[in-house]
Short mmCIF file of C-alpha atoms in Angstrom, two decimals:
data_model
loop_
_atom_site.label_atom_id
_atom_site.label_comp_id
_atom_site.label_asym_id
_atom_site.label_seq_id
_atom_site.Cartn_x
_atom_site.Cartn_y
_atom_site.Cartn_z
CA MET H 875 -28.16 -9.57 -64.34
CA LYS H 876 -27.93 -5.86 -63.97
CA SER H 877 -27.09 -3.14 -66.58
CA LEU H 878 -25.27 0.14 -66.13
CA TYR H 879 -27.20 3.15 -65.07
CA LEU H 880 -25.45 6.28 -66.11
CA VAL H 881 -22.07 7.97 -66.31
CA ALA H 882 -21.35 10.63 -63.60
CA ALA H 883 -20.14 14.06 -64.49
CA VAL H 884 -16.92 14.12 -62.69
CA THR H 885 -16.02 17.66 -63.35
CA ALA H 886 -19.39 18.77 -61.98
CA SER H 887 -19.03 16.71 -58.77
CA LEU H 888 -15.56 18.13 -58.09
CA ALA H 889 -16.75 21.61 -58.73
CA LEU H 890 -19.54 20.98 -56.25
CA ALA H 891 -17.12 19.60 -53.69
CA ALA H 892 -15.07 22.71 -54.03
CA LEU H 893 -18.14 24.89 -53.74
CA TYR H 894 -18.89 23.37 -50.28
CA PHE H 895 -15.75 24.95 -49.02
CA ASP H 896 -16.67 28.44 -50.32
CA SER H 897 -17.86 30.52 -47.41
CA GLN H 898 -19.45 32.88 -49.90
CA SER H 899 -21.60 30.25 -51.69
CA PRO H 900 -25.42 30.98 -51.35
CA VAL H 901 -26.47 28.18 -49.04
CA VAL H 902 -29.92 28.44 -47.54
CA ALA H 903 -29.91 28.43 -43.73
CA ALA H 904 -31.66 25.62 -41.98
CA SER H 905 -32.74 27.89 -39.25
CA ALA H 906 -32.04 31.38 -38.15
CA GLY H 907 -28.25 31.76 -37.86
CA THR H 908 -27.50 28.06 -38.66
CA PRO H 909 -26.32 27.24 -42.17
CA ALA H 910 -27.83 24.18 -43.69
CA TYR H 911 -24.35 22.68 -44.32
CA ALA H 912 -23.38 23.03 -40.63
CA ASN H 913 -23.15 19.27 -40.04
CA ALA H 914 -22.24 18.29 -43.53
CA ALA H 915 -19.17 16.33 -44.33
CA TYR H 916 -17.91 19.10 -46.57
CA ALA H 917 -18.47 22.00 -44.08
CA PRO H 918 -16.94 25.18 -45.45
CA GLN H 919 -13.88 26.88 -44.05
CA PRO H 920 -14.08 30.54 -43.54
CA GLY H 921 -12.52 32.51 -46.30
CA ARG H 922 -10.96 29.57 -47.99
CA ARG H 923 -12.18 27.67 -51.14
CA PRO H 924 -9.68 25.05 -52.19
CA SER H 925 -9.34 24.36 -55.84
CA VAL H 926 -9.58 20.93 -57.32
CA GLU H 927 -5.84 21.20 -58.24
CA GLU H 928 -4.87 21.97 -54.60
CA MET H 929 -6.83 19.06 -53.12
CA THR H 930 -5.57 16.73 -55.83
CA ALA H 931 -1.98 17.54 -55.09
CA LEU H 932 -2.54 17.27 -51.27
CA GLY H 933 -4.44 13.98 -51.69
CA ARG H 934 -1.64 12.59 -53.80
CA THR H 935 0.93 13.45 -51.09
CA MET H 936 -1.18 11.93 -48.30
CA PHE H 937 -1.83 8.79 -50.47
CA PHE H 938 1.85 7.99 -50.55
CA ASP H 939 2.60 8.96 -46.92
CA PRO H 940 3.33 5.96 -44.61
CA SER H 941 3.59 8.19 -41.53
CA LEU H 942 -0.23 8.29 -41.50
CA SER H 943 -0.32 4.65 -40.38
CA GLY H 944 0.02 3.22 -36.89
CA SER H 945 3.11 1.31 -37.98
CA GLY H 946 4.63 4.31 -39.82
CA LYS H 947 5.41 1.92 -42.65
CA GLN H 948 2.11 1.61 -44.58
CA SER H 949 0.67 4.20 -46.90
CA CYS H 950 -2.52 3.90 -49.06
CA ALA H 951 -0.09 3.10 -51.94
CA THR H 952 1.32 0.09 -50.19
CA CYS H 953 -1.70 -1.90 -50.89
CA HIS H 954 -3.00 0.17 -53.71
CA SER H 955 0.07 0.33 -56.02
CA PRO H 956 -0.07 2.73 -59.00
CA ASP H 957 2.00 0.21 -60.91
CA HIS H 958 -0.73 -2.39 -60.44
CA ALA H 959 -3.77 -0.16 -61.32
CA PHE H 960 -3.97 0.94 -57.63
CA GLY H 961 -4.40 -2.67 -56.61
CA PRO H 962 -2.18 -5.01 -54.65
CA PRO H 963 1.35 -5.37 -55.87
CA ASN H 964 1.83 -9.00 -54.85
CA ASP H 965 -0.03 -12.35 -54.77
CA LEU H 966 -0.96 -12.37 -51.12
CA SER H 967 -4.70 -13.31 -50.75
CA VAL H 968 -4.95 -10.61 -48.13
CA GLN H 969 -2.53 -7.90 -47.24
CA LEU H 970 -0.59 -7.33 -43.90
CA GLY H 971 -1.05 -4.30 -41.76
CA GLY H 972 -1.69 -3.15 -38.18
CA LYS H 973 0.68 -1.42 -35.91
CA ASP H 974 3.24 -4.18 -36.31
CA MET H 975 2.59 -4.75 -40.09
CA LYS H 976 1.94 -8.40 -39.27
CA THR H 977 -1.82 -8.19 -38.79
CA VAL H 978 -3.56 -10.18 -41.53
CA GLY H 979 -6.82 -8.84 -43.14
CA THR H 980 -9.86 -10.75 -44.18
CA ARG H 981 -10.44 -9.63 -47.70
CA ALA H 982 -8.43 -9.03 -50.90
CA VAL H 983 -7.48 -5.44 -51.84
CA PRO H 984 -9.57 -4.22 -54.80
CA SER H 985 -8.26 -1.82 -57.42
CA LEU H 986 -9.20 1.89 -56.89
CA ARG H 987 -9.07 2.54 -60.65
CA TYR H 988 -12.26 3.30 -62.65
CA GLY H 989 -14.36 3.99 -59.59
CA GLN H 990 -15.35 7.50 -60.64
CA ASN H 991 -18.88 6.48 -61.63
CA VAL H 992 -19.77 4.14 -58.77
CA PRO H 993 -23.27 5.02 -57.56
CA PRO H 994 -24.12 5.17 -53.82
CA PHE H 995 -25.39 1.87 -52.62
CA SER H 996 -29.09 1.16 -53.15
CA GLU H 997 -30.94 -1.95 -52.13
CA HIS H 998 -33.46 -1.42 -54.98
CA PHE H 999 -31.59 0.09 -57.97
CA HIS H 1000 -33.21 1.22 -61.24
CA ASP H 1001 -31.14 1.89 -64.30
CA ASP H 1002 -31.21 5.22 -66.01
CA ASP H 1003 -32.73 3.64 -69.14
CA GLY H 1004 -36.21 5.13 -68.98
CA ASP H 1005 -37.82 1.95 -67.55
CA ASP H 1006 -38.21 2.19 -63.78
CA SER H 1007 -40.25 -1.17 -63.53
CA ILE H 1008 -36.99 -3.23 -63.35
CA ASP H 1009 -35.47 -3.54 -59.91
CA ALA H 1010 -31.85 -4.44 -60.38
CA GLY H 1011 -31.51 -5.26 -56.67
CA PRO H 1012 -28.52 -4.35 -54.49
CA THR H 1013 -26.18 -2.13 -56.43
CA GLY H 1014 -23.37 0.34 -55.91
CA GLY H 1015 -21.29 1.48 -53.04
CA ARG H 1016 -17.59 0.88 -52.57
CA THR H 1017 -15.70 -1.96 -50.87
CA TRP H 1018 -16.59 -5.59 -51.36
CA ASP H 1019 -19.88 -5.19 -49.62
CA GLY H 1020 -20.80 -1.72 -50.86
CA ARG H 1021 -20.94 -0.12 -47.46
CA ALA H 1022 -19.10 3.11 -48.37
CA ASP H 1023 -21.07 5.39 -50.52
CA SER H 1024 -18.17 7.63 -51.62
CA ALA H 1025 -14.41 7.72 -51.94
CA HIS H 1026 -14.03 9.78 -48.76
CA ASP H 1027 -16.19 7.25 -46.84
CA GLN H 1028 -13.96 4.49 -48.22
CA ALA H 1029 -10.80 6.34 -47.23
CA ARG H 1030 -11.89 6.37 -43.61
CA ILE H 1031 -12.01 2.54 -43.50
CA PRO H 1032 -8.25 1.71 -43.99
CA LEU H 1033 -7.06 4.72 -41.89
CA LEU H 1034 -8.99 3.39 -38.87
CA SER H 1035 -8.97 -0.38 -39.44
CA ALA H 1036 -6.96 -2.35 -36.90
CA HIS H 1037 -5.59 -4.66 -39.65
CA GLU H 1038 -4.78 -1.84 -42.05
CA MET H 1039 -3.37 1.52 -41.12
CA ALA H 1040 -4.42 1.01 -37.44
CA ASN H 1041 -5.10 4.54 -36.16
CA ALA H 1042 -7.18 4.54 -33.04
CA ASP H 1043 -9.45 7.39 -34.20
CA ALA H 1044 -9.73 10.43 -36.30
CA ALA H 1045 -7.91 12.46 -33.71
CA GLU H 1046 -4.83 10.18 -34.16
CA VAL H 1047 -4.77 10.75 -37.91
CA VAL H 1048 -5.17 14.57 -37.55
CA ALA H 1049 -2.32 14.61 -34.95
CA LYS H 1050 -0.11 12.99 -37.59
CA LEU H 1051 -1.14 15.48 -40.20
CA LYS H 1052 -0.12 18.28 -37.88
CA ARG H 1053 3.36 16.71 -37.66
CA ALA H 1054 3.48 15.95 -41.40
CA PRO H 1055 6.18 17.73 -43.57
CA TYR H 1056 3.39 18.94 -45.74
CA VAL H 1057 1.35 20.61 -42.86
CA ALA H 1058 1.86 24.01 -44.50
CA GLN H 1059 0.36 22.58 -47.74
CA PHE H 1060 -2.56 21.24 -45.81
CA LYS H 1061 -3.29 24.69 -44.12
CA ALA H 1062 -2.70 26.51 -47.52
CA THR H 1063 -5.37 24.28 -49.01
CA PHE H 1064 -8.02 24.28 -46.33
CA GLY H 1065 -7.24 27.42 -44.37
CA GLU H 1066 -4.98 28.36 -41.42
CA THR H 1067 -7.73 27.38 -38.95
CA ILE H 1068 -8.36 23.95 -40.30
CA PHE H 1069 -6.82 22.21 -37.34
CA ASP H 1070 -8.88 24.15 -34.82
CA ASN H 1071 -11.56 21.47 -35.27
CA THR H 1072 -10.36 17.85 -35.30
CA ASP H 1073 -13.48 16.47 -36.90
CA ARG H 1074 -13.38 19.15 -39.66
CA ALA H 1075 -9.62 18.51 -40.29
CA PHE H 1076 -10.28 14.80 -40.65
CA GLN H 1077 -13.11 15.38 -43.06
CA ALA H 1078 -10.86 17.68 -45.06
CA ALA H 1079 -8.18 14.93 -45.20
CA LEU H 1080 -10.78 12.48 -46.47
CA MET H 1081 -11.88 14.96 -49.12
CA ALA H 1082 -8.38 15.50 -50.31
CA LEU H 1083 -7.96 11.74 -50.75
CA GLU H 1084 -11.33 11.61 -52.59
CA VAL H 1085 -10.54 14.39 -55.07
CA PHE H 1086 -7.12 12.81 -55.77
CA GLN H 1087 -8.91 9.55 -56.63
CA GLU H 1088 -10.96 11.60 -59.22
CA SER H 1089 -7.81 12.43 -61.04
CA PRO H 1090 -8.41 11.14 -64.70
CA VAL H 1091 -4.78 10.66 -65.48
CA ASP H 1092 -4.25 8.37 -62.49
CA PHE H 1093 -7.54 6.65 -62.00
CA TYR H 1094 -9.50 6.54 -65.28
CA PRO H 1095 -7.18 7.20 -68.11
CA TYR H 1096 -8.92 4.90 -70.75
CA THR H 1097 -5.62 4.03 -72.35
CA SER H 1098 -6.13 0.26 -72.85
CA LYS H 1099 -5.85 -1.45 -76.26
CA TYR H 1100 -9.51 -2.16 -76.04
CA ASP H 1101 -10.13 1.60 -75.55
CA ALA H 1102 -7.99 2.25 -78.64
CA TYR H 1103 -9.96 -0.44 -80.54
CA LEU H 1104 -13.28 1.39 -79.55
CA ARG H 1105 -11.77 4.60 -80.89
CA LYS H 1106 -10.91 2.78 -84.03
CA GLN H 1107 -7.22 3.59 -83.51
CA THR H 1108 -6.17 -0.16 -83.66
CA THR H 1109 -7.48 -3.57 -84.36
CA LEU H 1110 -7.67 -6.70 -82.20
CA SER H 1111 -5.93 -9.87 -83.05
CA ALA H 1112 -8.02 -12.89 -84.26
CA GLN H 1113 -7.55 -14.42 -80.81
CA GLU H 1114 -8.60 -11.19 -79.02
CA LEU H 1115 -11.66 -10.91 -81.21
CA ARG H 1116 -12.65 -14.47 -80.51
CA GLY H 1117 -12.18 -13.87 -76.84
CA LEU H 1118 -14.43 -10.74 -76.97
CA GLU H 1119 -17.12 -12.67 -78.76
CA LEU H 1120 -17.06 -15.49 -76.11
CA PHE H 1121 -16.96 -12.78 -73.36
CA ASN H 1122 -20.13 -11.28 -74.74
CA GLU H 1123 -22.04 -14.55 -75.79
CA PRO H 1124 -24.84 -15.16 -73.19
CA ALA H 1125 -24.66 -18.94 -73.85
CA LYS H 1126 -20.85 -19.15 -73.50
CA GLY H 1127 -18.86 -16.84 -71.20
CA ASN H 1128 -21.80 -14.52 -70.51
CA CYS H 1129 -19.23 -12.21 -68.81
CA ALA H 1130 -20.78 -9.03 -70.29
CA SER H 1131 -24.03 -9.64 -68.37
CA CYS H 1132 -22.19 -8.16 -65.24
CA HIS H 1133 -19.02 -6.83 -66.80
CA LEU H 1134 -20.47 -4.49 -69.43
CA SER H 1135 -18.25 -4.31 -72.53
CA GLU H 1136 -19.96 -2.00 -75.06
CA ILE H 1137 -20.06 1.77 -75.43
CA LEU H 1138 -23.20 3.17 -73.79
CA PRO H 1139 -25.93 5.05 -75.75
CA ASN H 1140 -24.61 8.24 -74.27
CA GLY H 1141 -21.08 7.51 -75.80
CA ALA H 1142 -19.42 6.59 -72.50
CA PHE H 1143 -16.81 3.92 -72.57
CA PRO H 1144 -17.61 0.70 -70.67
CA GLN H 1145 -16.50 0.30 -67.07
CA PHE H 1146 -16.66 -3.56 -67.26
CA THR H 1147 -18.91 -3.66 -64.20
CA ASP H 1148 -22.55 -3.02 -63.57
CA TYR H 1149 -21.68 -2.19 -59.90
CA GLY H 1150 -24.03 -4.88 -58.68
CA LEU H 1151 -23.64 -7.38 -55.89
CA ILE H 1152 -23.72 -11.05 -56.75
CA ALA H 1153 -22.92 -14.51 -55.14
CA VAL H 1154 -20.86 -16.89 -57.22
CA GLY H 1155 -19.94 -19.25 -54.40
CA VAL H 1156 -16.10 -19.11 -54.56
CA PRO H 1157 -14.34 -21.69 -52.33
CA ARG H 1158 -13.26 -20.87 -48.76
CA ASN H 1159 -9.72 -19.62 -48.64
CA LYS H 1160 -7.96 -21.57 -45.89
CA LYS H 1161 -4.94 -19.23 -46.04
CA ILE H 1162 -6.93 -16.48 -44.35
CA PRO H 1163 -6.36 -16.92 -40.56
CA ALA H 1164 -9.87 -15.85 -39.67
CA ASN H 1165 -11.20 -18.78 -41.72
CA LYS H 1166 -9.53 -21.28 -39.27
CA ASP H 1167 -12.54 -20.59 -37.13
CA PRO H 1168 -15.30 -22.93 -38.49
CA HIS H 1169 -17.84 -20.57 -37.19
CA TYR H 1170 -16.46 -17.52 -39.03
CA TYR H 1171 -17.91 -16.66 -42.41
CA ASP H 1172 -17.48 -13.56 -44.62
CA PHE H 1173 -21.03 -13.15 -46.02
CA GLY H 1174 -20.39 -9.91 -47.78
CA LEU H 1175 -23.55 -7.81 -47.93
CA CYS H 1176 -25.02 -9.39 -44.87
CA GLY H 1177 -21.94 -9.12 -42.76
CA PRO H 1178 -19.80 -9.32 -40.64
CA GLU H 1179 -18.10 -6.09 -41.87
CA ARG H 1180 -21.43 -4.58 -42.94
CA THR H 1181 -24.13 -4.79 -40.25
CA ASP H 1182 -27.23 -3.05 -41.65
CA PHE H 1183 -28.38 -6.16 -43.57
CA LYS H 1184 -27.35 -8.83 -40.99
CA ASP H 1185 -30.98 -9.89 -40.69
CA LYS H 1186 -31.47 -10.45 -44.48
CA PRO H 1187 -30.18 -13.93 -45.21
CA GLU H 1188 -31.21 -13.53 -48.92
CA TYR H 1189 -28.14 -11.11 -49.21
CA CYS H 1190 -25.61 -13.45 -47.66
CA GLY H 1191 -22.78 -14.37 -50.02
CA LEU H 1192 -23.25 -11.21 -52.29
CA PHE H 1193 -20.14 -9.24 -53.08
CA LYS H 1194 -19.49 -6.32 -55.45
CA THR H 1195 -18.88 -6.99 -59.13
CA PRO H 1196 -15.40 -5.59 -59.68
CA THR H 1197 -14.33 -3.79 -62.86
CA LEU H 1198 -12.25 -6.04 -65.20
CA ARG H 1199 -10.17 -3.13 -66.44
CA ASN H 1200 -6.50 -3.87 -65.65
CA ILE H 1201 -7.49 -7.38 -64.50
CA ALA H 1202 -4.36 -8.89 -66.02
CA LEU H 1203 -2.23 -6.90 -63.56
CA ARG H 1204 -3.74 -8.67 -60.64
CA GLN H 1205 -2.37 -11.66 -58.89
CA THR H 1206 -5.24 -12.07 -56.43
CA PHE H 1207 -8.89 -12.63 -57.33
CA PHE H 1208 -12.32 -12.50 -55.76
CA HIS H 1209 -13.14 -11.07 -52.32
CA ASN H 1210 -11.14 -13.68 -50.43
CA GLY H 1211 -8.16 -13.87 -52.80
CA VAL H 1212 -8.63 -17.67 -53.23
CA PHE H 1213 -7.30 -17.71 -56.83
CA HIS H 1214 -4.08 -16.20 -58.18
CA THR H 1215 -4.21 -16.56 -61.98
CA LEU H 1216 -6.76 -15.65 -64.60
CA GLN H 1217 -6.56 -19.26 -65.81
CA GLU H 1218 -7.84 -20.43 -62.42
CA VAL H 1219 -10.60 -17.84 -62.43
CA MET H 1220 -11.83 -18.81 -65.85
CA GLU H 1221 -11.67 -22.58 -65.09
CA PHE H 1222 -13.66 -22.10 -61.89
CA TYR H 1223 -16.36 -20.14 -63.74
CA VAL H 1224 -16.89 -22.84 -66.31
CA GLN H 1225 -16.15 -25.91 -64.17
CA ARG H 1226 -17.83 -24.82 -60.80
CA ASP H 1227 -20.87 -26.92 -61.61
CA THR H 1228 -19.52 -29.47 -64.04
CA ASN H 1229 -16.51 -30.48 -61.90
CA PRO H 1230 -17.18 -29.28 -58.38
CA GLU H 1231 -14.63 -31.84 -57.02
CA LYS H 1232 -11.92 -29.64 -58.46
CA TRP H 1233 -12.86 -26.61 -56.33
CA TYR H 1234 -14.49 -27.77 -53.15
CA PRO H 1235 -13.51 -30.16 -50.34
CA ARG H 1236 -15.21 -33.45 -49.51
CA ASN H 1237 -17.19 -34.35 -46.46
CA ARG H 1238 -16.37 -37.42 -44.42
CA ASP H 1239 -18.80 -39.53 -46.49
CA GLY H 1240 -16.93 -38.58 -49.66
CA SER H 1241 -19.66 -36.14 -50.89
CA ILE H 1242 -18.59 -32.81 -52.20
CA ARG H 1243 -19.06 -29.80 -49.86
CA LYS H 1244 -19.99 -27.40 -52.62
CA PHE H 1245 -20.15 -23.68 -51.72
CA ASP H 1246 -18.19 -24.34 -48.58
CA ASP H 1247 -17.85 -20.64 -47.62
CA LEU H 1248 -21.64 -20.33 -47.32
CA LEU H 1249 -24.23 -21.98 -45.05
CA PRO H 1250 -26.75 -24.29 -46.71
CA GLU H 1251 -29.49 -21.85 -46.14
CA HIS H 1252 -27.63 -19.44 -48.34
CA PHE H 1253 -27.09 -21.72 -51.28
CA SER H 1254 -30.16 -20.37 -53.12
CA ASN H 1255 -28.46 -16.94 -53.32
CA VAL H 1256 -25.70 -18.33 -55.61
CA ASN H 1257 -25.96 -17.30 -59.23
CA MET H 1258 -27.01 -20.07 -61.53
CA GLU H 1259 -27.08 -18.25 -64.88
CA PRO H 1260 -24.64 -19.26 -67.75
CA PRO H 1261 -21.96 -20.40 -67.40
CA PHE H 1262 -23.27 -21.70 -64.04
CA ASP H 1263 -26.09 -23.52 -65.64
CA ARG H 1264 -24.54 -27.03 -65.79
CA GLN H 1265 -24.46 -30.25 -63.86
CA PRO H 1266 -21.68 -32.65 -62.95
CA GLY H 1267 -20.64 -34.49 -66.08
CA ASP H 1268 -21.78 -31.83 -68.44
CA LYS H 1269 -19.47 -30.19 -70.88
CA PRO H 1270 -18.13 -26.82 -69.61
CA ALA H 1271 -19.35 -23.69 -71.31
CA LEU H 1272 -15.78 -22.98 -72.55
CA ASN H 1273 -13.09 -25.36 -73.53
CA ASP H 1274 -9.35 -24.83 -72.88
CA ALA H 1275 -8.71 -23.00 -76.15
CA GLU H 1276 -11.77 -20.74 -75.67
CA ILE H 1277 -10.47 -19.85 -72.15
CA LYS H 1278 -7.22 -18.85 -73.55
CA ASP H 1279 -9.10 -16.68 -76.08
CA VAL H 1280 -11.01 -14.90 -73.33
CA ILE H 1281 -7.81 -14.29 -71.30
CA ALA H 1282 -6.16 -12.85 -74.45
CA PHE H 1283 -9.08 -10.46 -74.68
CA LEU H 1284 -8.95 -9.56 -71.02
CA LYS H 1285 -5.34 -8.52 -71.49
CA THR H 1286 -6.47 -5.86 -73.88
CA LEU H 1287 -8.03 -4.07 -70.88
CA THR H 1288 -4.72 -3.09 -69.35
CA ASP H 1289 -3.97 0.63 -69.41
CA GLY H 1290 -0.90 2.08 -71.01
CA TYR H 1291 -1.27 0.80 -74.61
CA LYS H 1292 0.17 3.04 -77.33
CA PRO H 1293 -1.69 2.62 -80.64
CA GLU H 1294 1.34 3.71 -82.62
CA SER H 1295 3.58 0.93 -81.06
CA LYS H 1296 3.52 -2.64 -82.15
CA GLN H 1297 1.84 -4.79 -79.60
#
């Protein structure tokens, strides 16, 4: 599987974002009288360069504002709860939204934490390891199918989605910002003329949300027990150490092949994801209303939400590898929220192929309909590396005690650990 490529310089990226709003920055003109940035997402505002602190504060306010939704009841934080690592606060497979707050989505809500280093999507990704001969395949991007290349691109999706915040268009969002109690803060941040251009005001709103999501204290604090362990500030219990060993062991859990667990050569702490896209063949979730249609399938990278790879069947069934940081705070797992406990997830991983009858329905003839959320022509896309290298009747890669050990380790990835306290 894939390995991590690099660690982004967040401070530098934020400084660059701020620079785009500086009307005095030395940008070369594309043609006489036309700045090169004229059509850029971060087009500058005359005479106003917002600071990172200003945009962070504004983005935080917007993130918690339900008035920006069509229902007036749903904010970004409704689904991305800060108390749950900016993931869902409940065990619903998919969240409710829309103008009536009764519209059901099609995918589970991911955590927004530890997304600061996500690379833009690349169909042919090469790690920053000095060897460009290895093509890691589809990698990067945000959302389950990687179709958003940045946090501001991602922020656009829920604001305009009919089953989320349900605004008809950017103009409706901007109209709400004009009526918001923090409109003066918005103007102070981006300039008094910011609302003279609807598209520019909308882009500014997306940027504020993006910069807030680059706030280290909120979104990548690195305060888990495992982080303290890596800093040599604490030790792991015997069970947690066993779980870490099983997590890393290629012939056992093999989790670290996608969920990287070691400090990188440059000293960066692990993100517990390689940002790749992979098919693991999770069962179809019958609780999602869209799945009642036997002709509807969520194929991830090849559609239906993403359309640029709809003609590439080799990508059907591939979804982003999420970070496992704060995974113990979740109550919903995988892109379709089909499982609700870490125990279920671990059992599925090691028993998918040894005991498929436990996870998949049966056909009328009694045979097992394995990979029932994919079409037969996509089965070859499903990953078969350990622990998915077994046959029915084989011994699972992990036994019950070993699963408990791995889960004990996964719980050390929860932020908020204090080394001086007894855990």
